[in-house]
Short mmCIF file of C-alpha atoms in Angstrom, two decimals:
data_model
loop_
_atom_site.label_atom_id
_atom_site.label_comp_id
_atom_site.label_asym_id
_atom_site.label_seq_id
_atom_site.Cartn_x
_atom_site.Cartn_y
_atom_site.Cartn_z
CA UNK A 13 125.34 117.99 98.37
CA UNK A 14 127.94 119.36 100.56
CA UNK A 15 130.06 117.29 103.01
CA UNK A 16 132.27 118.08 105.52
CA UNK A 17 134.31 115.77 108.05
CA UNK A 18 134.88 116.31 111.55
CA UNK A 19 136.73 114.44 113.83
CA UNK A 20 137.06 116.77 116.31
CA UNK A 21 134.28 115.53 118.09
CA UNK A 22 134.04 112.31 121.12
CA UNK A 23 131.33 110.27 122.25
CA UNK A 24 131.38 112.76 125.48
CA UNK A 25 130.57 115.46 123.22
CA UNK A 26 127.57 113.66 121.58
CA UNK A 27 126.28 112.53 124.85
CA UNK A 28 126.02 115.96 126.21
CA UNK A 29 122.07 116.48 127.06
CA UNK A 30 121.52 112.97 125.78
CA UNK A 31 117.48 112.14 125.96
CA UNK A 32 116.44 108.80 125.57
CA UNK A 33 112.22 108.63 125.38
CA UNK A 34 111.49 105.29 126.45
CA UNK A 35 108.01 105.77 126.33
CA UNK A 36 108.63 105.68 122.13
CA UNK A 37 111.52 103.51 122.27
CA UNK A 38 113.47 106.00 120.88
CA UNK A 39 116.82 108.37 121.12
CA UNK A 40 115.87 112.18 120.67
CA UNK A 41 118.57 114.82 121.55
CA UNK A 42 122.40 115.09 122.06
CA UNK A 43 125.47 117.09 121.90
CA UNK A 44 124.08 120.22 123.92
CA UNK A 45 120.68 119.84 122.22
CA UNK A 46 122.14 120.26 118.72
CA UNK A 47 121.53 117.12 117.40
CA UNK A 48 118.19 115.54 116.51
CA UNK A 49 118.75 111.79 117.28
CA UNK A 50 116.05 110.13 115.35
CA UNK A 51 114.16 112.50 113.16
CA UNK A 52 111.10 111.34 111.52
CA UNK A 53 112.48 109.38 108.58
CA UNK A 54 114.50 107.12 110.73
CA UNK A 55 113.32 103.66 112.39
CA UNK A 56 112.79 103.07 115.69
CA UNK A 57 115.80 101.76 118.30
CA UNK A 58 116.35 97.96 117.54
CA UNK A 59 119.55 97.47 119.28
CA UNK A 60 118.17 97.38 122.68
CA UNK A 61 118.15 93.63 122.37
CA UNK A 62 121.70 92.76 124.96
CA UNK A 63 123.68 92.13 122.21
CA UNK A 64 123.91 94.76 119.58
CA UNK A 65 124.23 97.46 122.18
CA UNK A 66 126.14 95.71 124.45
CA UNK A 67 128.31 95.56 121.13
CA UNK A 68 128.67 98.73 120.54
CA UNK A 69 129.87 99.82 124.62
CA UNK A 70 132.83 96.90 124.14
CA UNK A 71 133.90 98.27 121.02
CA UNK A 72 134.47 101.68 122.89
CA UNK A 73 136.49 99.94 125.33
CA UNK A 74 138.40 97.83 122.88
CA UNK A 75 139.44 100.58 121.55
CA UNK A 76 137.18 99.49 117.82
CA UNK A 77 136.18 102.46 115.95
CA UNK A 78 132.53 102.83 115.40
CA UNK A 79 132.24 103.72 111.79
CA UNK A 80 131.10 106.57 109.86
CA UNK A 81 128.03 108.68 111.32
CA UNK A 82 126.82 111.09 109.10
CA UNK A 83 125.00 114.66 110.02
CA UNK A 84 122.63 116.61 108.45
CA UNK A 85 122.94 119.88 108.70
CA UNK A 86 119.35 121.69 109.27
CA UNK A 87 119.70 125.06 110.58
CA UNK A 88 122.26 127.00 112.74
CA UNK A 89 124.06 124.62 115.07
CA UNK A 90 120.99 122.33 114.23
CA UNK A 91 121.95 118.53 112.96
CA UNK A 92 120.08 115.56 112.38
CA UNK A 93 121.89 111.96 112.34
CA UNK A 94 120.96 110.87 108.66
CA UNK A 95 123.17 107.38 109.64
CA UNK A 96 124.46 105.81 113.25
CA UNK A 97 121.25 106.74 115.12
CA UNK A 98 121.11 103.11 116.24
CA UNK A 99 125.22 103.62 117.53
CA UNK A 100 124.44 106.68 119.06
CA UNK A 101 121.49 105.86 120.73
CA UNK A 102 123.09 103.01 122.00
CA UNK A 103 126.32 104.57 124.02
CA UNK A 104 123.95 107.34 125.33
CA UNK A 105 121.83 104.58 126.58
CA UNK A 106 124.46 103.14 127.96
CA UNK A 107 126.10 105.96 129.63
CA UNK A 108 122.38 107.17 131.17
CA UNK A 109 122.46 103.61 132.99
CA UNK A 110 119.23 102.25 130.41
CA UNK A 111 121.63 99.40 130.52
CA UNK A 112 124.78 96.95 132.01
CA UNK A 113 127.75 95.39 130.50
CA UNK A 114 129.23 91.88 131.90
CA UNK A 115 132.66 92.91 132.66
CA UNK A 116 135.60 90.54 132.23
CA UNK A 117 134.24 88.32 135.51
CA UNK A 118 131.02 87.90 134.33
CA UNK A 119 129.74 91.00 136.67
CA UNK A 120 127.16 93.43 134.74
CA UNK A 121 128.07 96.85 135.00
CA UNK A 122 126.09 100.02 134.59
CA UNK A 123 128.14 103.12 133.33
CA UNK A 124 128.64 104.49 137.36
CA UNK A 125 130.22 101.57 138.25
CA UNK A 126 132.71 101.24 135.48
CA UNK A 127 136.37 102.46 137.24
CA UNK A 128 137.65 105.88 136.11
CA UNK A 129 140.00 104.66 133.57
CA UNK A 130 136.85 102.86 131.29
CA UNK A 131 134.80 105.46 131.69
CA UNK A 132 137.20 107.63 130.59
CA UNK A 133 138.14 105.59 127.67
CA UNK A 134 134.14 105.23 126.72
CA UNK A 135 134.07 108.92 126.72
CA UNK A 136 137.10 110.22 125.31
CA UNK A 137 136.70 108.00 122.26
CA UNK A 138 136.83 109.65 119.10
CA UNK A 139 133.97 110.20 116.11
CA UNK A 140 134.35 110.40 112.52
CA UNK A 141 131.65 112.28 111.45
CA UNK A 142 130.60 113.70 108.37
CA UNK A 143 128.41 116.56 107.87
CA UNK A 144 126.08 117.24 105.00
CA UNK A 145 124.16 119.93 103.95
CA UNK A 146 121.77 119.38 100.49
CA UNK A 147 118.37 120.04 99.61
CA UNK A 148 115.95 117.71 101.39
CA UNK A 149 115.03 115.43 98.32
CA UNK A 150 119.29 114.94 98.03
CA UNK A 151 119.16 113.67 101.84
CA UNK A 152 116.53 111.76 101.54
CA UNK A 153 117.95 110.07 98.54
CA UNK A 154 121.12 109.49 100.30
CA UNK A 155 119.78 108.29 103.21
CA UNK A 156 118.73 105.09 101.13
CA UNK A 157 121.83 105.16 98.98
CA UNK A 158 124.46 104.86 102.27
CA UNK A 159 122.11 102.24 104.26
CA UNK A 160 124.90 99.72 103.97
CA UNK A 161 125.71 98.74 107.38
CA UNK A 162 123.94 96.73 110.68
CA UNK A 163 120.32 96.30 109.88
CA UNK A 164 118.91 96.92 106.51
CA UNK A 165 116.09 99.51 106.38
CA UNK A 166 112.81 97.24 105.48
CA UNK A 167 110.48 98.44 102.31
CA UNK A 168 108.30 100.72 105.30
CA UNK A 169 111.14 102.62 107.03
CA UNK A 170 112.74 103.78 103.87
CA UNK A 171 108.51 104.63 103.01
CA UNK A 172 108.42 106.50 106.33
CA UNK A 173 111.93 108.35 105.23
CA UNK A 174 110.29 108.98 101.79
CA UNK A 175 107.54 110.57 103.15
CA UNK A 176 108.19 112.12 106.12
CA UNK A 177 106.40 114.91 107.91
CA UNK A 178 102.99 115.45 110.05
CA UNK A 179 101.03 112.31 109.19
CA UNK A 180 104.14 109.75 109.45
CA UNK A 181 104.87 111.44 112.79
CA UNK A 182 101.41 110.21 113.95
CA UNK A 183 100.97 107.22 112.35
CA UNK A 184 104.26 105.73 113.94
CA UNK A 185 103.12 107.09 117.28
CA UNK A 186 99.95 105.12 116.95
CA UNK A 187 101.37 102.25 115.12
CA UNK A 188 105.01 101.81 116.17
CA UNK A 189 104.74 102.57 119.84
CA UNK A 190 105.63 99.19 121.84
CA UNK A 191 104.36 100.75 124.76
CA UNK A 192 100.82 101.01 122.85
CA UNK A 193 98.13 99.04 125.26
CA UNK A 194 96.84 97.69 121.97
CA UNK A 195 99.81 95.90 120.71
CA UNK A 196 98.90 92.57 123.02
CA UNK A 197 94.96 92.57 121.22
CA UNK A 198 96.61 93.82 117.68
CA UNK A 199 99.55 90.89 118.06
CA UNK A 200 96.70 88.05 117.70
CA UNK A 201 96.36 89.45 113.47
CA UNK A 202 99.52 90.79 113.00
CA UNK A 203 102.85 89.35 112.29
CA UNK A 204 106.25 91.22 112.76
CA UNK A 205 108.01 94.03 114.63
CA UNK A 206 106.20 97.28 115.77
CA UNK A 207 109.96 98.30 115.90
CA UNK A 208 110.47 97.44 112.24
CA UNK A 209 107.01 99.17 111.28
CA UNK A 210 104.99 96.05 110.58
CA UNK A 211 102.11 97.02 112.47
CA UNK A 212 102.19 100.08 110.62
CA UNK A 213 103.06 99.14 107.21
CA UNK A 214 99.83 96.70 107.88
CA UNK A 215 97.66 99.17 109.07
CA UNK A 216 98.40 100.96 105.95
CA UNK A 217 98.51 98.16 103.57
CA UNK A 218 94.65 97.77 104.97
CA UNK A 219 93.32 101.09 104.32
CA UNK A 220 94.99 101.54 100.91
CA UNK A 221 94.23 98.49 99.25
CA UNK A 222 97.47 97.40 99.20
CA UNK A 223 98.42 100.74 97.29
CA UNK A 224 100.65 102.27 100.22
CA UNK A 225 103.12 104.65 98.24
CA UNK A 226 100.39 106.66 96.86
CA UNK A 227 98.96 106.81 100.04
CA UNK A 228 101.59 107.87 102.10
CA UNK A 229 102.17 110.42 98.95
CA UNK A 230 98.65 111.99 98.99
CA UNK A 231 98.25 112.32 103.19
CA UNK A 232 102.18 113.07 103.79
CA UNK A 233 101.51 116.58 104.96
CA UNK A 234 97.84 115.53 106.70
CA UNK A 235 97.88 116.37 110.43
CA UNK A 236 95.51 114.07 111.07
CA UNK A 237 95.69 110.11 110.66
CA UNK A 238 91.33 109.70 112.21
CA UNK A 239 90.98 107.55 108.48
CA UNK A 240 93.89 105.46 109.18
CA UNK A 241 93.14 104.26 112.76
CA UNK A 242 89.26 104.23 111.81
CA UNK A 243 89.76 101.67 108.99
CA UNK A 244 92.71 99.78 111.05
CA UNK A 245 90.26 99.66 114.12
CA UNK A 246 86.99 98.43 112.01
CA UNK A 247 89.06 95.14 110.78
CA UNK A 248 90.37 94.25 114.20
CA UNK A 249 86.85 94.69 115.92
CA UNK A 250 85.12 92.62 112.73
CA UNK A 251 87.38 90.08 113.09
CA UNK A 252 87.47 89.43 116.98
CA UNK A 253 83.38 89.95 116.50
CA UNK A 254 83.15 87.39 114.18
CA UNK A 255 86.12 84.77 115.14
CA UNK A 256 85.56 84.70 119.08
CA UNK A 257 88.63 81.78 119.49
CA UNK A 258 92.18 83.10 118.85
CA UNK A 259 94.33 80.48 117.08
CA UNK A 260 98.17 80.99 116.32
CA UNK A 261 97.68 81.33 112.58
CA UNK A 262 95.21 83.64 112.24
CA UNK A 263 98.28 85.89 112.91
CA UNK A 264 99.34 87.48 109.89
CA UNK A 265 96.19 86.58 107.31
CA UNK A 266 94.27 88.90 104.83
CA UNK A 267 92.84 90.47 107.60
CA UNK A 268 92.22 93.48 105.34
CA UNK A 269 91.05 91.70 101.86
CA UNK A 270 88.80 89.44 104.53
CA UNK A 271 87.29 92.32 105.66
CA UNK A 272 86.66 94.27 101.97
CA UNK A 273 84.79 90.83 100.84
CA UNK A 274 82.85 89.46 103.25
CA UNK A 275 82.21 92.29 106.23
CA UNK A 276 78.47 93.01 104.53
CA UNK A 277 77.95 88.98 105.21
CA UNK A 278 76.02 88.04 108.49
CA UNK A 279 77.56 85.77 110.95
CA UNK A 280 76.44 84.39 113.80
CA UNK A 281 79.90 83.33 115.75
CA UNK A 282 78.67 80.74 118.26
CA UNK A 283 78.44 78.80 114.87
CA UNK A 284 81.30 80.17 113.74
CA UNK A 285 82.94 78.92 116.83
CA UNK A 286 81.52 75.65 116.52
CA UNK A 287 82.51 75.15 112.99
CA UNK A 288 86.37 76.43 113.72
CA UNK A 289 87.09 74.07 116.37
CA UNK A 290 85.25 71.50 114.20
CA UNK A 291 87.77 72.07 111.36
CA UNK A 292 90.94 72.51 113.75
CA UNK A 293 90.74 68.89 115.41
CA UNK A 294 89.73 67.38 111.31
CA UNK A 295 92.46 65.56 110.40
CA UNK A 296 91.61 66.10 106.75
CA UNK A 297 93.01 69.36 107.31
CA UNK A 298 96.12 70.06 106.18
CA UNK A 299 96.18 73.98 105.98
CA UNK A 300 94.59 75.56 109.29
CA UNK A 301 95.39 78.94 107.57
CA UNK A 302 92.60 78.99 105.52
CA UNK A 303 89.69 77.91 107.68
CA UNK A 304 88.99 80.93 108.64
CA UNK A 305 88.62 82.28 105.05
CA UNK A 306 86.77 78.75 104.00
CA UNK A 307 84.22 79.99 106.99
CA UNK A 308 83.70 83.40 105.52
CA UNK A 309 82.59 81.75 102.19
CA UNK A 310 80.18 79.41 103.96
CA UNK A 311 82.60 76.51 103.35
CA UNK A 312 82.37 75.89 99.72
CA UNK A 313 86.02 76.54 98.80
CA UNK A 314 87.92 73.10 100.31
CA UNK A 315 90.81 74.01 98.50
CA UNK A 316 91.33 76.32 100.93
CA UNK A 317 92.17 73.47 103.83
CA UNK A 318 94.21 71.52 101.22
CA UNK A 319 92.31 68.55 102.42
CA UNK A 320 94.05 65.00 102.29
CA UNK A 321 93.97 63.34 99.65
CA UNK A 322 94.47 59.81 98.47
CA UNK A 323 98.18 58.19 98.50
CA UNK A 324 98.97 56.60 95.38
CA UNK A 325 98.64 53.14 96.71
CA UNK A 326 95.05 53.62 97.51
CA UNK A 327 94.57 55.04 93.86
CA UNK A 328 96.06 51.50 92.23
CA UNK A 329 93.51 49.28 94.08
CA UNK A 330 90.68 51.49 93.54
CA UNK A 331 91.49 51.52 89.62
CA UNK A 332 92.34 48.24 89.99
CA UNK A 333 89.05 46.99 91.01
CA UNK A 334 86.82 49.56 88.78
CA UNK A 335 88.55 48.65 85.73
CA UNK A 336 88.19 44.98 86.64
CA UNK A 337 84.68 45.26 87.23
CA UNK A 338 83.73 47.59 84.37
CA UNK A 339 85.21 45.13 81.97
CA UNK A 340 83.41 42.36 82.94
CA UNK A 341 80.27 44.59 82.73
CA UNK A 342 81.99 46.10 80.13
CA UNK A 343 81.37 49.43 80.60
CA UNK A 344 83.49 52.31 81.17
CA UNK A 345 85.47 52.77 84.20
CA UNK A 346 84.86 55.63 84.77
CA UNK A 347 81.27 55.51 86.53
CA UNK A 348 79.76 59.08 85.20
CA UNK A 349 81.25 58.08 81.93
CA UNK A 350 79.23 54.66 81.73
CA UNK A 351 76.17 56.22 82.39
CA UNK A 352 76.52 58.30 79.83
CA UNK A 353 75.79 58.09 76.28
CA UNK A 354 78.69 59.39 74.15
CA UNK A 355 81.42 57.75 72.96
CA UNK A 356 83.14 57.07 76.47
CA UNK A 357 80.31 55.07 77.70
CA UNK A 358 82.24 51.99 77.12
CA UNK A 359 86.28 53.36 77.38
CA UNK A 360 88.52 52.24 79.55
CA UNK A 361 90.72 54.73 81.11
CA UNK A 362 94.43 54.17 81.79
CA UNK A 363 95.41 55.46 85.56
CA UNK A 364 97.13 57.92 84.55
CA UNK A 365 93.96 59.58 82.93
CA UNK A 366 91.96 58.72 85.89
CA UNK A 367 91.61 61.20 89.05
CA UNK A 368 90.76 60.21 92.70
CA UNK A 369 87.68 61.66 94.17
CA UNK A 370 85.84 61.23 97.66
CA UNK A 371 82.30 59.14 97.07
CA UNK A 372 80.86 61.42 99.81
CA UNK A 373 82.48 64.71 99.50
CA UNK A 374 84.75 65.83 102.72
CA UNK A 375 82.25 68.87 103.19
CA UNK A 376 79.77 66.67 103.96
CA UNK A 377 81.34 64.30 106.54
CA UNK A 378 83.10 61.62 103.85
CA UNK A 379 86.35 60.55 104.75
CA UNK A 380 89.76 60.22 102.95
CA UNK A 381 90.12 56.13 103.08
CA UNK A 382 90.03 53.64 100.21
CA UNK A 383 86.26 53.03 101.40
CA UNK A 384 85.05 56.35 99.84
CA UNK A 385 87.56 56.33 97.20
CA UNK A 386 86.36 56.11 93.72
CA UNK A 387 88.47 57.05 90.46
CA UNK A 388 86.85 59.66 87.77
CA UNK A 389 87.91 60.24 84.32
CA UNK A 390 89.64 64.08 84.64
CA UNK A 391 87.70 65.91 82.77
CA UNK A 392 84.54 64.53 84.81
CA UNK A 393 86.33 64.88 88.28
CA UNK A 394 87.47 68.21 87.49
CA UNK A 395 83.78 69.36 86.14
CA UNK A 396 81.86 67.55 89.91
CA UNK A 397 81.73 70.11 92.29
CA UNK A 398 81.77 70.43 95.59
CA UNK A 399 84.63 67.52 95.98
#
């Protein structure tokens, strides 16, 4: 790959025809309409946060150079940024008034109301630059290679570099639009950033089975994304069918493995309602993240609520008590193993042998106190179900 500095060039020059979309959140043209700000392989903007590209405008004035931005070279007088988008985008952001500065009294500032000699200074300031012409695969590669500064790329935007063309284009105008009036319904099943791709990177974790490379691979050149958004749209409309309450940590489960294994089950969600609220306000419940799952399988999987279980205090007396009273009788300990007839009918387990169980299972209403405590031999408590 071929590389060539200049440093000829000022933030002036890059500004010239600066278009900022904020409709997509993103930068798209500068220096006379020669430069692509963001192509496709590029994240979104995530310095618009009153810090970072606040950051960026004092460094201008202080003088601070801003680093290395590298070109790609794509046609005749045609450049993409391959690195500094996020720098870029913010000065011309800054210098189109998207934004204000606190100035040394504590007054914000938009660019028009800076005096002549900052203005100047923000302008005149010099670029290093290198441009680089290479075959696409090279610039690609590099792309990864010199992500070394500000933000790491995540696992998804170096995906969406990877694989850039037709179908990314769509998908991240579907899926990593923060302007989207979906995003508020989507946000109640999805965790992250639709700046940082995490709606999209879910949407196609879902549809591919968790096999997303080889995805992106086979539909990188599709113009179409109708399979994407179809799949992505059946979850969300099973799951707000099924689950009509929204609670905080349904945000960011299985939505798509829920939805491959139990979508062909019926469910009727007044009870399912019922039953969620029910298991919410349990105390028993130590893991609220998997109620909704334990639902789905008609509630035979407790270990999915990581119910409470019995301090060690409670196990003592319990063992305590059975061992004192299965002597006397003497029997086992163990009450399945005395009324068995093998060998064990008459052992006494030590405690540490011994398991805690619930006399009336949890699932049907028995509570975790030393009054439905009762201690097992392991290899009987581990063989009872439904505990």
């Amino acid at each position: 790959m071929k590389t060539t500095l200049k440093t000829d060039l000022t933030v002036k020059d890059i500004s010239e025809g600066f278009v900022y979309n904020d409709y997509e959140g993103k930068g798209l043209f500068g220096w006379g309409g020669r430069l692509t700000i963001q192509p496709e392989y590029q994240r979104n903007y995530i310095y618009a946060d009153g810090k970072r590209d606040v950051a960026v405008i004092q460094s201008l004035l202080k003088g601070y150079p801003l680093g290395l931005l590298y070109f790609v070279k794509v046609g005749e007088e045609k450049y993409e940024i391959l690195d500094g988008q996020q720098r870029v985008t913010s000065f011309g952001r800054y210098i189109t008034s998207k934004f204000a500065i606190k100035d040394e009294n504590g007054m914000e500032q938009y660019f028009d109301g800076l005096s002549e000699d900052k203005r100047e200074k923000i302008l005149n300031a010099p670029l290093t630059i290198y441009i680089c012409e290479g075959e696409e695969s090279e610039i690609k590669e590099w792309f990864k290679t010199i992500n070394i500064a500000g933000v790491p790329l995540n696992n998804q935007e170096l995906l969406n570099a990877i694989y850039s063309g037709p179908f990314v284009t769509k998908a991240r105008e579907e899926f990593s639009n923060s302007q989207n009036a979906n995003i508020q319904k989507w946000s109640a099943y999805i965790k992250g950033d639709v700046n940082r791709q995490d709606y999209l990177s879910t949407a196609l974790n879902w549809v591919s089975k968790a096999n997303v490379d080889n995805y992106m691979s086979q539909h990188r050149y599709d113009n179409s994304i109708t399979e994407l958004k179809a799949y992505f749209d059946s979850v969300i409309t099973w799951a707000s069918t099924v689950f009509k309450d929204i609670k905080s940590d349904m945000k960011g489960l299985e939505w798509g493995r829920l939805y491959e294994t139990y979508h062909k089950n019926s469910y009727d969600p007044n009870k399912v309602s019922e039953m969620l609220c029910q298991l919410y306000a349990d105390p028993q419940v130590q893991d609220t993240k998997g109620i909704c799952e334990y639902i789905l399988g008609e509630c035979k999987d407790t270990k999915l609520l990581n119910i409470r279980v019995f301090d060690d205090n409670t196990k003592r007396i319990v063992y305590e008590k059975q061992s004192q009273d299965a002597k006397a009788k003497e029997i086992s300990n163990c009450p399945l193993c005395a009324m068995g007839n093998d060998n064990n009918k008459n052992r006494i387990w030590e405690l540490k042998e011994m398991d805690a169980d619930h006399v009336q299972a949890w699932s049907k209403g028995g509570s975790t106190d030393i009054e439905n405590c009762q201690m097992l031999c392991q290899t009987h408590n581990r063989a009872k179900g439904n505990r």
